[in-house]
Amino acid sequence: DKAIGYYEKALIVRSKFYKKCNPDLFQSYFAIGIAYEENKNYDKALGYYEKSIEMLSQITCWMEVTKDKLRIRGENFNVYTRTNFLINSVNLKLPWINKIEKSIWVIESSKSSQLLQLFQDSKALRISGIPGKLIEKDNLLLNQIRQYEINLNKAYAEGQERNKGKISNLKNQLFNLQEEHSRFVKEIEQKYPRYFDLKYQIRTADINDIKSVLNPREALLNYLLDTEKNIVYILYISQNTSEIKVAESKENPVVISE
């Protein structure tokens, strides 16, 4: 209880100094969730875990640099596995349909923020009325950034001491390109507000969304791997059936089904 009190005080302090989506705020929410789970207050723990996932998705969405998105998501991936483990444990008293719906949300939220963001950017550019020349410029800058990242990684692989000057030059040029692209995107967002709305209007699919696009003889299989506990969560959805299989090493899968 004392630990929870300290964490909640830290959250209040951090909330005063940081904007709503900040890695430190995410860490506070996640830490409070862990503390509540360890105190066997599973409902409150789940609430804080879900808030942590929402915040992590927003943080990575607003980041401009793809490698930073992947780093933040990778370093904190255990928020997804820990949340899903709690959802599917006997400790959390929920109807089976709620467990499935919440598991779907966690698994969908855990998908690569890079792929999601690339899709959002591409879709937003296509349908927000931005002139073709600006779209071409965006693609050109992104291709240049990717090429410099490739060249930089290659220079590191060939030897940092040997390519010290080359690496420094590539890093400076890469930084300048990233800054130019960031300014360019912000300019587009200001001039074309519809692009801004489309880019950040992200909604995670729920069970009804998925069932609505499936044909009678189709099914969706989705997975979430928990490497710490050596568990695979297998989600199966068809028009008539929804179930989660929790496959553990050397044990039979535990099935939560409709």
CSV table of C-alpha atoms in Angstrom, one decimal:
chain,number,residue,atom,x,y,z
A,1,ASP,CA,0.0,0.0,0.0
A,2,LYS,CA,2.9,2.4,0.8
A,3,ALA,CA,4.5,1.6,-2.6
A,4,ILE,CA,1.2,2.4,-4.4
A,5,GLY,CA,1.0,5.7,-2.5
A,6,TYR,CA,4.5,6.7,-3.5
A,7,TYR,CA,3.8,5.8,-7.1
A,8,GLU,CA,0.6,7.8,-7.2
A,9,LYS,CA,2.3,10.8,-5.7
A,10,ALA,CA,5.0,10.5,-8.4
A,11,LEU,CA,2.3,10.3,-11.1
A,12,ILE,CA,0.7,13.5,-9.8
A,13,VAL,CA,4.1,15.3,-9.8
A,14,ARG,CA,4.9,14.1,-13.3
A,15,SER,CA,1.5,15.0,-14.6
A,16,LYS,CA,2.2,18.6,-13.7
A,17,PHE,CA,5.4,18.8,-15.7
A,18,TYR,CA,4.8,16.5,-18.7
A,19,LYS,CA,2.3,16.5,-21.5
A,20,LYS,CA,-0.3,13.8,-21.5
A,21,CYS,CA,1.7,11.3,-23.6
A,22,ASN,CA,5.2,11.0,-22.1
A,23,PRO,CA,7.4,7.9,-21.4
A,24,ASP,CA,7.8,8.8,-17.7
A,25,LEU,CA,4.0,9.0,-17.3
A,26,PHE,CA,3.7,5.7,-19.0
A,27,GLN,CA,6.2,4.2,-16.6
A,28,SER,CA,4.2,5.6,-13.6
A,29,TYR,CA,0.9,4.1,-14.8
A,30,PHE,CA,2.6,0.7,-15.5
A,31,ALA,CA,4.4,0.7,-12.1
A,32,ILE,CA,1.1,1.4,-10.3
A,33,GLY,CA,-0.6,-1.4,-12.2
A,34,ILE,CA,2.2,-3.9,-11.1
A,35,ALA,CA,1.9,-2.7,-7.5
A,36,TYR,CA,-1.9,-3.3,-7.6
A,37,GLU,CA,-1.5,-6.7,-9.1
A,38,GLU,CA,1.1,-7.7,-6.5
A,39,ASN,CA,-1.4,-6.5,-3.8
A,40,LYS,CA,-4.0,-8.8,-5.5
A,41,ASN,CA,-6.2,-5.9,-6.5
A,42,TYR,CA,-6.6,-7.2,-10.0
A,43,ASP,CA,-9.4,-5.0,-11.3
A,44,LYS,CA,-7.4,-1.8,-10.5
A,45,ALA,CA,-4.2,-3.4,-11.9
A,46,LEU,CA,-6.0,-4.1,-15.2
A,47,GLY,CA,-7.2,-0.5,-15.4
A,48,TYR,CA,-3.7,0.9,-15.0
A,49,TYR,CA,-2.3,-1.6,-17.5
A,50,GLU,CA,-4.9,-0.6,-20.1
A,51,LYS,CA,-4.1,3.1,-19.5
A,52,SER,CA,-0.4,2.3,-20.0
A,53,ILE,CA,-1.1,0.6,-23.3
A,54,GLU,CA,-3.2,3.5,-24.5
A,55,MET,CA,-0.4,5.9,-23.6
A,56,LEU,CA,2.3,3.8,-25.2
A,57,SER,CA,0.4,3.7,-28.5
A,58,GLN,CA,-0.1,7.5,-28.4
A,59,ILE,CA,3.6,8.1,-27.6
A,60,THR,CA,4.8,6.0,-30.5
A,61,CYS,CA,2.2,7.5,-32.8
A,62,TRP,CA,3.5,11.0,-32.2
A,63,MET,CA,7.2,10.2,-32.6
A,64,GLU,CA,8.7,11.2,-35.9
A,65,VAL,CA,11.7,8.8,-36.0
A,66,THR,CA,10.8,5.2,-36.8
A,67,LYS,CA,13.7,3.7,-34.9
A,68,ASP,CA,12.6,5.6,-31.7
A,69,LYS,CA,9.1,4.2,-32.1
A,70,LEU,CA,10.5,0.6,-32.3
A,71,ARG,CA,12.9,1.2,-29.4
A,72,ILE,CA,10.2,2.5,-27.1
A,73,ARG,CA,7.8,-0.3,-28.1
A,74,GLY,CA,10.4,-3.0,-27.8
A,75,GLU,CA,11.7,-1.8,-24.4
A,76,ASN,CA,8.2,-1.8,-23.0
A,77,PHE,CA,6.7,-4.8,-24.8
A,78,ASN,CA,6.1,-6.6,-21.4
A,79,VAL,CA,3.1,-4.2,-20.8
A,80,TYR,CA,1.2,-6.2,-23.4
A,81,THR,CA,2.3,-9.7,-22.2
A,82,ARG,CA,1.7,-8.8,-18.6
A,83,THR,CA,-1.8,-7.4,-19.3
A,84,ASN,CA,-2.8,-10.4,-21.4
A,85,PHE,CA,-1.5,-12.8,-18.7
A,86,LEU,CA,-3.7,-11.0,-16.1
A,87,ILE,CA,-6.7,-11.0,-18.4
A,88,ASN,CA,-6.5,-14.7,-19.0
A,89,SER,CA,-5.7,-15.7,-15.4
A,90,VAL,CA,-8.2,-17.2,-13.0
A,91,ASN,CA,-7.4,-14.2,-10.6
A,92,LEU,CA,-9.4,-11.8,-12.8
A,93,LYS,CA,-13.1,-12.5,-12.6
A,94,LEU,CA,-14.5,-11.6,-16.0
A,95,PRO,CA,-17.1,-13.3,-18.3
A,96,TRP,CA,-15.4,-15.2,-21.1
A,97,ILE,CA,-16.6,-12.7,-23.7
A,98,ASN,CA,-14.9,-9.9,-21.9
A,99,LYS,CA,-11.7,-11.8,-21.6
A,100,ILE,CA,-11.7,-12.4,-25.4
A,101,GLU,CA,-12.6,-8.8,-26.2
A,102,LYS,CA,-9.9,-7.5,-23.9
A,103,SER,CA,-7.3,-10.0,-25.3
A,104,ILE,CA,-8.2,-8.9,-28.8
A,105,TRP,CA,-7.6,-5.3,-27.9
A,106,VAL,CA,-4.2,-6.1,-26.2
A,107,ILE,CA,-3.0,-8.3,-29.1
A,108,GLU,CA,-4.1,-5.7,-31.8
A,109,SER,CA,-2.4,-2.9,-29.8
A,110,SER,CA,0.8,-4.8,-29.6
A,111,LYS,CA,1.3,-4.9,-33.3
A,112,SER,CA,4.2,-3.0,-34.8
A,113,SER,CA,3.8,0.7,-34.4
A,114,GLN,CA,6.0,1.1,-37.4
A,115,LEU,CA,3.7,-0.7,-39.7
A,116,LEU,CA,0.6,1.0,-38.3
A,117,GLN,CA,2.2,4.5,-38.6
A,118,LEU,CA,3.4,3.8,-42.2
A,119,PHE,CA,-0.1,2.8,-43.1
A,120,GLN,CA,-1.6,5.8,-41.4
A,121,ASP,CA,0.8,8.2,-43.2
A,122,SER,CA,0.2,6.6,-46.6
A,123,LYS,CA,-3.6,6.5,-46.2
A,124,ALA,CA,-3.7,10.1,-45.0
A,125,LEU,CA,-1.6,11.4,-47.8
A,126,ARG,CA,-3.7,9.7,-50.4
A,127,ILE,CA,-7.1,10.9,-49.3
A,128,SER,CA,-6.5,14.3,-47.7
A,129,GLY,CA,-6.2,16.4,-50.9
A,130,ILE,CA,-2.5,17.0,-50.7
A,131,PRO,CA,-0.9,17.9,-54.1
A,132,GLY,CA,1.0,15.2,-55.8
A,133,LYS,CA,4.3,17.2,-55.8
A,134,LEU,CA,4.2,17.3,-52.0
A,135,ILE,CA,3.6,13.6,-51.8
A,136,GLU,CA,6.6,13.0,-54.1
A,137,LYS,CA,8.7,15.2,-51.9
A,138,ASP,CA,7.7,13.3,-48.8
A,139,ASN,CA,8.6,10.0,-50.5
A,140,LEU,CA,11.9,11.4,-51.6
A,141,LEU,CA,12.9,12.6,-48.1
A,142,LEU,CA,11.9,9.2,-46.6
A,143,ASN,CA,13.9,7.3,-49.2
A,144,GLN,CA,16.9,9.5,-48.6
A,145,ILE,CA,16.6,8.9,-44.8
A,146,ARG,CA,16.4,5.1,-45.4
A,147,GLN,CA,19.4,5.2,-47.6
A,148,TYR,CA,21.5,7.1,-45.1
A,149,GLU,CA,20.5,4.7,-42.4
A,150,ILE,CA,21.6,1.8,-44.5
A,151,ASN,CA,24.9,3.6,-45.3
A,152,LEU,CA,25.4,4.4,-41.7
A,153,ASN,CA,24.8,0.8,-40.5
A,154,LYS,CA,27.2,-0.4,-43.2
A,155,ALA,CA,29.9,2.0,-42.1
A,156,TYR,CA,29.5,0.8,-38.5
A,157,ALA,CA,29.7,-2.8,-39.6
A,158,GLU,CA,33.0,-2.1,-41.5
A,159,GLY,CA,34.6,-0.7,-38.4
A,160,GLN,CA,33.9,2.3,-36.2
A,161,GLU,CA,37.5,3.4,-35.8
A,162,ARG,CA,38.3,2.9,-39.5
A,163,ASN,CA,35.2,4.9,-40.6
A,164,LYS,CA,35.2,7.5,-37.8
A,165,GLY,CA,35.0,10.5,-40.2
A,166,LYS,CA,32.6,8.9,-42.5
A,167,ILE,CA,30.3,7.9,-39.7
A,168,SER,CA,30.3,11.4,-38.3
A,169,ASN,CA,29.5,12.9,-41.7
A,170,LEU,CA,26.7,10.3,-42.3
A,171,LYS,CA,25.2,11.0,-38.9
A,172,ASN,CA,25.1,14.7,-39.5
A,173,GLN,CA,23.5,14.4,-42.9
A,174,LEU,CA,21.0,11.9,-41.5
A,175,PHE,CA,20.1,14.2,-38.7
A,176,ASN,CA,19.6,17.1,-41.1
A,177,LEU,CA,17.4,15.0,-43.4
A,178,GLN,CA,15.3,13.9,-40.4
A,179,GLU,CA,14.9,17.5,-39.2
A,180,GLU,CA,13.9,18.6,-42.7
A,181,HIS,CA,11.3,15.8,-42.9
A,182,SER,CA,10.0,16.7,-39.5
A,183,ARG,CA,9.5,20.4,-40.5
A,184,PHE,CA,8.0,19.3,-43.8
A,185,VAL,CA,5.4,17.1,-42.1
A,186,LYS,CA,4.5,19.8,-39.6
A,187,GLU,CA,4.0,22.3,-42.5
A,188,ILE,CA,1.7,19.8,-44.2
A,189,GLU,CA,-0.3,19.2,-41.0
A,190,GLN,CA,-0.8,23.0,-40.6
A,191,LYS,CA,-1.8,23.6,-44.3
A,192,TYR,CA,-3.9,20.4,-44.6
A,193,PRO,CA,-5.7,19.8,-41.3
A,194,ARG,CA,-7.6,16.8,-42.8
A,195,TYR,CA,-4.2,15.0,-43.2
A,196,PHE,CA,-3.5,15.6,-39.5
A,197,ASP,CA,-6.9,14.2,-38.5
A,198,LEU,CA,-6.6,11.1,-40.7
A,199,LYS,CA,-3.0,10.5,-39.6
A,200,TYR,CA,-3.8,10.3,-35.9
A,201,GLN,CA,-7.3,8.9,-36.0
A,202,ILE,CA,-6.4,5.3,-35.0
A,203,ARG,CA,-8.9,2.8,-33.7
A,204,THR,CA,-8.2,-0.7,-32.6
A,205,ALA,CA,-10.5,-3.3,-34.2
A,206,ASP,CA,-12.9,-5.1,-31.8
A,207,ILE,CA,-14.5,-8.6,-32.2
A,208,ASN,CA,-17.5,-7.3,-34.1
A,209,ASP,CA,-15.3,-5.4,-36.6
A,210,ILE,CA,-13.4,-8.6,-37.3
A,211,LYS,CA,-16.4,-10.8,-37.6
A,212,SER,CA,-18.1,-8.3,-40.0
A,213,VAL,CA,-15.4,-8.8,-42.6
A,214,LEU,CA,-15.1,-12.6,-42.4
A,215,ASN,CA,-16.8,-14.9,-44.8
A,216,PRO,CA,-18.7,-17.9,-43.4
A,217,ARG,CA,-15.7,-20.3,-44.2
A,218,GLU,CA,-13.0,-17.8,-43.0
A,219,ALA,CA,-11.3,-17.4,-39.7
A,220,LEU,CA,-8.7,-15.1,-38.2
A,221,LEU,CA,-5.7,-16.4,-36.2
A,222,ASN,CA,-3.7,-14.0,-34.2
A,223,TYR,CA,-0.8,-14.5,-31.8
A,224,LEU,CA,0.9,-12.9,-28.8
A,225,LEU,CA,4.2,-14.4,-27.6
A,226,ASP,CA,5.2,-14.0,-23.9
A,227,THR,CA,8.9,-15.0,-23.9
A,228,GLU,CA,9.3,-14.5,-20.2
A,229,LYS,CA,6.6,-17.1,-19.3
A,230,ASN,CA,7.1,-19.2,-22.4
A,231,ILE,CA,3.4,-18.7,-23.3
A,232,VAL,CA,1.7,-18.2,-26.7
A,233,TYR,CA,-1.8,-16.7,-26.8
A,234,ILE,CA,-3.6,-17.9,-29.8
A,235,LEU,CA,-6.7,-16.0,-30.8
A,236,TYR,CA,-9.2,-17.7,-33.1
A,237,ILE,CA,-12.2,-15.8,-34.5
A,238,SER,CA,-14.8,-16.8,-37.0
A,239,GLN,CA,-18.4,-15.6,-37.7
A,240,ASN,CA,-19.7,-18.1,-35.1
A,241,THR,CA,-16.8,-18.9,-32.8
A,242,SER,CA,-14.3,-16.9,-30.7
A,243,GLU,CA,-11.7,-18.5,-28.5
A,244,ILE,CA,-8.3,-18.0,-26.9
A,245,LYS,CA,-5.8,-20.8,-26.5
A,246,VAL,CA,-3.1,-20.2,-23.9
A,247,ALA,CA,-0.4,-22.6,-25.0
A,248,GLU,CA,2.2,-23.3,-22.3
A,249,SER,CA,5.4,-25.3,-22.5
A,250,LYS,CA,4.9,-29.0,-21.7
A,251,GLU,CA,1.3,-28.4,-20.9
A,252,ASN,CA,-2.0,-28.7,-22.7
A,253,PRO,CA,-3.5,-25.4,-23.9
A,254,VAL,CA,-6.1,-23.8,-21.8
A,255,VAL,CA,-9.1,-22.8,-23.9
A,256,ILE,CA,-11.5,-19.8,-23.3
A,257,SER,CA,-14.2,-20.2,-25.9
A,258,GLU,CA,-17.7,-19.2,-26.9
